[in-house]
Amino acid sequence: MKKSLSVLALIASMMTASTALAAERTVTFAVDNMTCASCPYIVKTSMAAVPGVANVTVSFKAKTATVTFDDARTNADTIAAASMNAGYPAHLRQQGS
Protein backbone atom coordinates (compact mmCIF):
# COMPACT_ATOMS: atom_id res chain seq x y z
CA MET A 1 0.00 0.00 0.00
CA LYS A 2 2.79 2.41 0.94
CA LYS A 3 4.57 1.65 -2.33
CA SER A 4 1.51 2.38 -4.47
CA LEU A 5 0.93 5.67 -2.64
CA SER A 6 4.54 6.63 -3.27
CA VAL A 7 4.19 5.84 -6.97
CA LEU A 8 0.99 7.89 -7.21
CA ALA A 9 2.65 10.81 -5.43
CA LEU A 10 5.61 10.64 -7.82
CA ILE A 11 3.35 10.59 -10.88
CA ALA A 12 1.31 13.52 -9.57
CA SER A 13 4.42 15.58 -8.86
CA MET A 14 5.79 14.89 -12.35
CA MET A 15 2.52 15.98 -13.96
CA THR A 16 2.40 19.27 -12.04
CA ALA A 17 6.11 19.95 -12.60
CA SER A 18 5.66 20.17 -16.38
CA THR A 19 2.77 22.58 -15.92
CA ALA A 20 4.82 24.74 -13.56
CA LEU A 21 7.53 25.16 -16.21
CA ALA A 22 5.11 26.69 -18.70
CA ALA A 23 5.14 30.45 -18.81
CA GLU A 24 3.10 33.16 -20.41
CA ARG A 25 5.20 35.19 -22.81
CA THR A 26 4.56 38.44 -24.68
CA VAL A 27 6.36 39.32 -27.90
CA THR A 28 5.99 42.06 -30.49
CA PHE A 29 6.14 41.41 -34.22
CA ALA A 30 6.76 43.87 -37.03
CA VAL A 31 4.09 43.05 -39.61
CA ASP A 32 4.53 43.68 -43.34
CA ASN A 33 1.82 44.35 -45.97
CA MET A 34 -0.74 46.05 -43.70
CA THR A 35 -2.12 48.66 -46.09
CA CYS A 36 -5.86 48.89 -45.38
CA ALA A 37 -8.31 49.03 -42.49
CA SER A 38 -9.15 45.31 -42.69
CA CYS A 39 -5.51 44.17 -42.54
CA PRO A 40 -5.18 44.40 -38.72
CA TYR A 41 -8.33 42.29 -38.31
CA ILE A 42 -6.91 39.56 -40.57
CA VAL A 43 -3.56 39.59 -38.75
CA LYS A 44 -5.27 39.46 -35.36
CA THR A 45 -7.61 36.59 -36.26
CA SER A 46 -4.87 34.53 -37.91
CA MET A 47 -2.54 34.88 -34.91
CA ALA A 48 -5.33 34.39 -32.36
CA ALA A 49 -6.28 31.09 -34.03
CA VAL A 50 -2.98 29.51 -32.98
CA PRO A 51 -3.59 27.20 -29.99
CA GLY A 52 -1.98 28.69 -26.90
CA VAL A 53 -2.37 32.34 -27.93
CA ALA A 54 -4.14 34.28 -25.19
CA ASN A 55 -4.22 37.82 -26.59
CA VAL A 56 -3.33 39.72 -29.78
CA THR A 57 -3.20 43.49 -30.13
CA VAL A 58 -2.49 44.91 -33.59
CA SER A 59 -1.44 48.48 -34.34
CA PHE A 60 -2.11 49.56 -37.92
CA LYS A 61 -0.21 52.80 -37.36
CA ALA A 62 2.93 51.14 -35.95
CA LYS A 63 2.56 48.05 -38.20
CA THR A 64 3.01 45.75 -35.19
CA ALA A 65 1.26 42.90 -33.42
CA THR A 66 1.81 42.23 -29.72
CA VAL A 67 0.98 38.65 -28.78
CA THR A 68 0.68 36.97 -25.38
CA PHE A 69 0.91 33.18 -25.47
CA ASP A 70 1.59 30.05 -23.43
CA ASP A 71 5.12 29.01 -24.40
CA ALA A 72 4.36 25.40 -23.47
CA ARG A 73 1.73 25.24 -26.22
CA THR A 74 3.20 27.39 -29.01
CA ASN A 75 6.10 29.62 -29.95
CA ALA A 76 6.83 32.85 -31.80
CA ASP A 77 7.77 31.03 -35.03
CA THR A 78 4.38 29.29 -35.20
CA ILE A 79 2.55 32.57 -34.60
CA ALA A 80 4.63 34.34 -37.27
CA ALA A 81 3.89 31.50 -39.70
CA ALA A 82 0.15 31.92 -39.12
CA SER A 83 0.43 35.60 -40.05
CA MET A 84 2.61 34.78 -43.06
CA ASN A 85 0.06 32.21 -44.27
CA ALA A 86 -2.57 34.96 -44.18
CA GLY A 87 -0.35 37.16 -46.39
CA TYR A 88 1.24 39.30 -43.69
CA PRO A 89 4.88 38.37 -42.97
CA ALA A 90 5.66 38.93 -39.28
CA HIS A 91 9.13 39.30 -37.80
CA LEU A 92 10.05 39.46 -34.12
CA ARG A 93 11.05 42.95 -33.11
CA GLN A 94 14.20 43.27 -31.05
CA GLN A 95 13.87 44.63 -27.50
CA GLY A 96 14.05 48.40 -27.54
CA SER A 97 13.04 48.66 -31.24
PDB file of C-alpha atoms in Angstrom, residues 3-76:
ATOM      1  CA  LYS A   3       4.573   1.647  -2.328  1.00  0.00           C
ATOM      2  CA  SER A   4       1.509   2.378  -4.470  1.00  0.00           C
ATOM      3  CA  LEU A   5       0.928   5.669  -2.641  1.00  0.00           C
ATOM      4  CA  SER A   6       4.544   6.626  -3.268  1.00  0.00           C
ATOM      5  CA  VAL A   7       4.188   5.839  -6.966  1.00  0.00           C
ATOM      6  CA  LEU A   8       0.992   7.887  -7.209  1.00  0.00           C
ATOM      7  CA  ALA A   9       2.655  10.808  -5.433  1.00  0.00           C
ATOM      8  CA  LEU A  10       5.610  10.637  -7.817  1.00  0.00           C
ATOM      9  CA  ILE A  11       3.346  10.586 -10.880  1.00  0.00           C
ATOM     10  CA  ALA A  12       1.309  13.517  -9.569  1.00  0.00           C
ATOM     11  CA  SER A  13       4.420  15.580  -8.863  1.00  0.00           C
ATOM     12  CA  MET A  14       5.793  14.891 -12.345  1.00  0.00           C
ATOM     13  CA  MET A  15       2.524  15.977 -13.961  1.00  0.00           C
ATOM     14  CA  THR A  16       2.397  19.267 -12.043  1.00  0.00           C
ATOM     15  CA  ALA A  17       6.107  19.946 -12.602  1.00  0.00           C
ATOM     16  CA  SER A  18       5.662  20.166 -16.382  1.00  0.00           C
ATOM     17  CA  THR A  19       2.773  22.583 -15.920  1.00  0.00           C
ATOM     18  CA  ALA A  20       4.823  24.740 -13.562  1.00  0.00           C
ATOM     19  CA  LEU A  21       7.532  25.164 -16.210  1.00  0.00           C
ATOM     20  CA  ALA A  22       5.112  26.693 -18.698  1.00  0.00           C
ATOM     21  CA  ALA A  23       5.144  30.453 -18.809  1.00  0.00           C
ATOM     22  CA  GLU A  24       3.099  33.163 -20.414  1.00  0.00           C
ATOM     23  CA  ARG A  25       5.201  35.193 -22.814  1.00  0.00           C
ATOM     24  CA  THR A  26       4.561  38.439 -24.675  1.00  0.00           C
ATOM     25  CA  VAL A  27       6.363  39.325 -27.896  1.00  0.00           C
ATOM     26  CA  THR A  28       5.986  42.055 -30.487  1.00  0.00           C
ATOM     27  CA  PHE A  29       6.138  41.409 -34.216  1.00  0.00           C
ATOM     28  CA  ALA A  30       6.763  43.874 -37.030  1.00  0.00           C
ATOM     29  CA  VAL A  31       4.091  43.053 -39.615  1.00  0.00           C
ATOM     30  CA  ASP A  32       4.527  43.679 -43.345  1.00  0.00           C
ATOM     31  CA  ASN A  33       1.825  44.351 -45.971  1.00  0.00           C
ATOM     32  CA  MET A  34      -0.742  46.050 -43.701  1.00  0.00           C
ATOM     33  CA  THR A  35      -2.118  48.660 -46.087  1.00  0.00           C
ATOM     34  CA  CYS A  36      -5.858  48.893 -45.381  1.00  0.00           C
ATOM     35  CA  ALA A  37      -8.308  49.029 -42.488  1.00  0.00           C
ATOM     36  CA  SER A  38      -9.153  45.310 -42.693  1.00  0.00           C
ATOM     37  CA  CYS A  39      -5.514  44.166 -42.541  1.00  0.00           C
ATOM     38  CA  PRO A  40      -5.179  44.397 -38.716  1.00  0.00           C
ATOM     39  CA  TYR A  41      -8.327  42.295 -38.309  1.00  0.00           C
ATOM     40  CA  ILE A  42      -6.915  39.560 -40.567  1.00  0.00           C
ATOM     41  CA  VAL A  43      -3.556  39.593 -38.752  1.00  0.00           C
ATOM     42  CA  LYS A  44      -5.275  39.455 -35.361  1.00  0.00           C
ATOM     43  CA  THR A  45      -7.615  36.590 -36.255  1.00  0.00           C
ATOM     44  CA  SER A  46      -4.868  34.525 -37.908  1.00  0.00           C
ATOM     45  CA  MET A  47      -2.536  34.882 -34.914  1.00  0.00           C
ATOM     46  CA  ALA A  48      -5.327  34.385 -32.357  1.00  0.00           C
ATOM     47  CA  ALA A  49      -6.278  31.091 -34.034  1.00  0.00           C
ATOM     48  CA  VAL A  50      -2.976  29.511 -32.980  1.00  0.00           C
ATOM     49  CA  PRO A  51      -3.594  27.197 -29.994  1.00  0.00           C
ATOM     50  CA  GLY A  52      -1.976  28.688 -26.900  1.00  0.00           C
ATOM     51  CA  VAL A  53      -2.371  32.335 -27.934  1.00  0.00           C
ATOM     52  CA  ALA A  54      -4.144  34.283 -25.187  1.00  0.00           C
ATOM     53  CA  ASN A  55      -4.219  37.818 -26.591  1.00  0.00           C
ATOM     54  CA  VAL A  56      -3.328  39.716 -29.777  1.00  0.00           C
ATOM     55  CA  THR A  57      -3.201  43.493 -30.126  1.00  0.00           C
ATOM     56  CA  VAL A  58      -2.489  44.909 -33.588  1.00  0.00           C
ATOM     57  CA  SER A  59      -1.438  48.480 -34.342  1.00  0.00           C
ATOM     58  CA  PHE A  60      -2.107  49.562 -37.921  1.00  0.00           C
ATOM     59  CA  LYS A  61      -0.212  52.805 -37.364  1.00  0.00           C
ATOM     60  CA  ALA A  62       2.926  51.135 -35.950  1.00  0.00           C
ATOM     61  CA  LYS A  63       2.559  48.052 -38.200  1.00  0.00           C
ATOM     62  CA  THR A  64       3.010  45.755 -35.191  1.00  0.00           C
ATOM     63  CA  ALA A  65       1.263  42.902 -33.421  1.00  0.00           C
ATOM     64  CA  THR A  66       1.809  42.228 -29.725  1.00  0.00           C
ATOM     65  CA  VAL A  67       0.976  38.649 -28.776  1.00  0.00           C
ATOM     66  CA  THR A  68       0.680  36.967 -25.381  1.00  0.00           C
ATOM     67  CA  PHE A  69       0.908  33.182 -25.474  1.00  0.00           C
ATOM     68  CA  ASP A  70       1.592  30.055 -23.435  1.00  0.00           C
ATOM     69  CA  ASP A  71       5.119  29.013 -24.395  1.00  0.00           C
ATOM     70  CA  ALA A  72       4.364  25.396 -23.471  1.00  0.00           C
ATOM     71  CA  ARG A  73       1.728  25.244 -26.220  1.00  0.00           C
ATOM     72  CA  THR A  74       3.200  27.386 -29.014  1.00  0.00           C
ATOM     73  CA  ASN A  75       6.100  29.622 -29.955  1.00  0.00           C
ATOM     74  CA  ALA A  76       6.831  32.848 -31.805  1.00  0.00           C
TER      75      ALA A  76
END
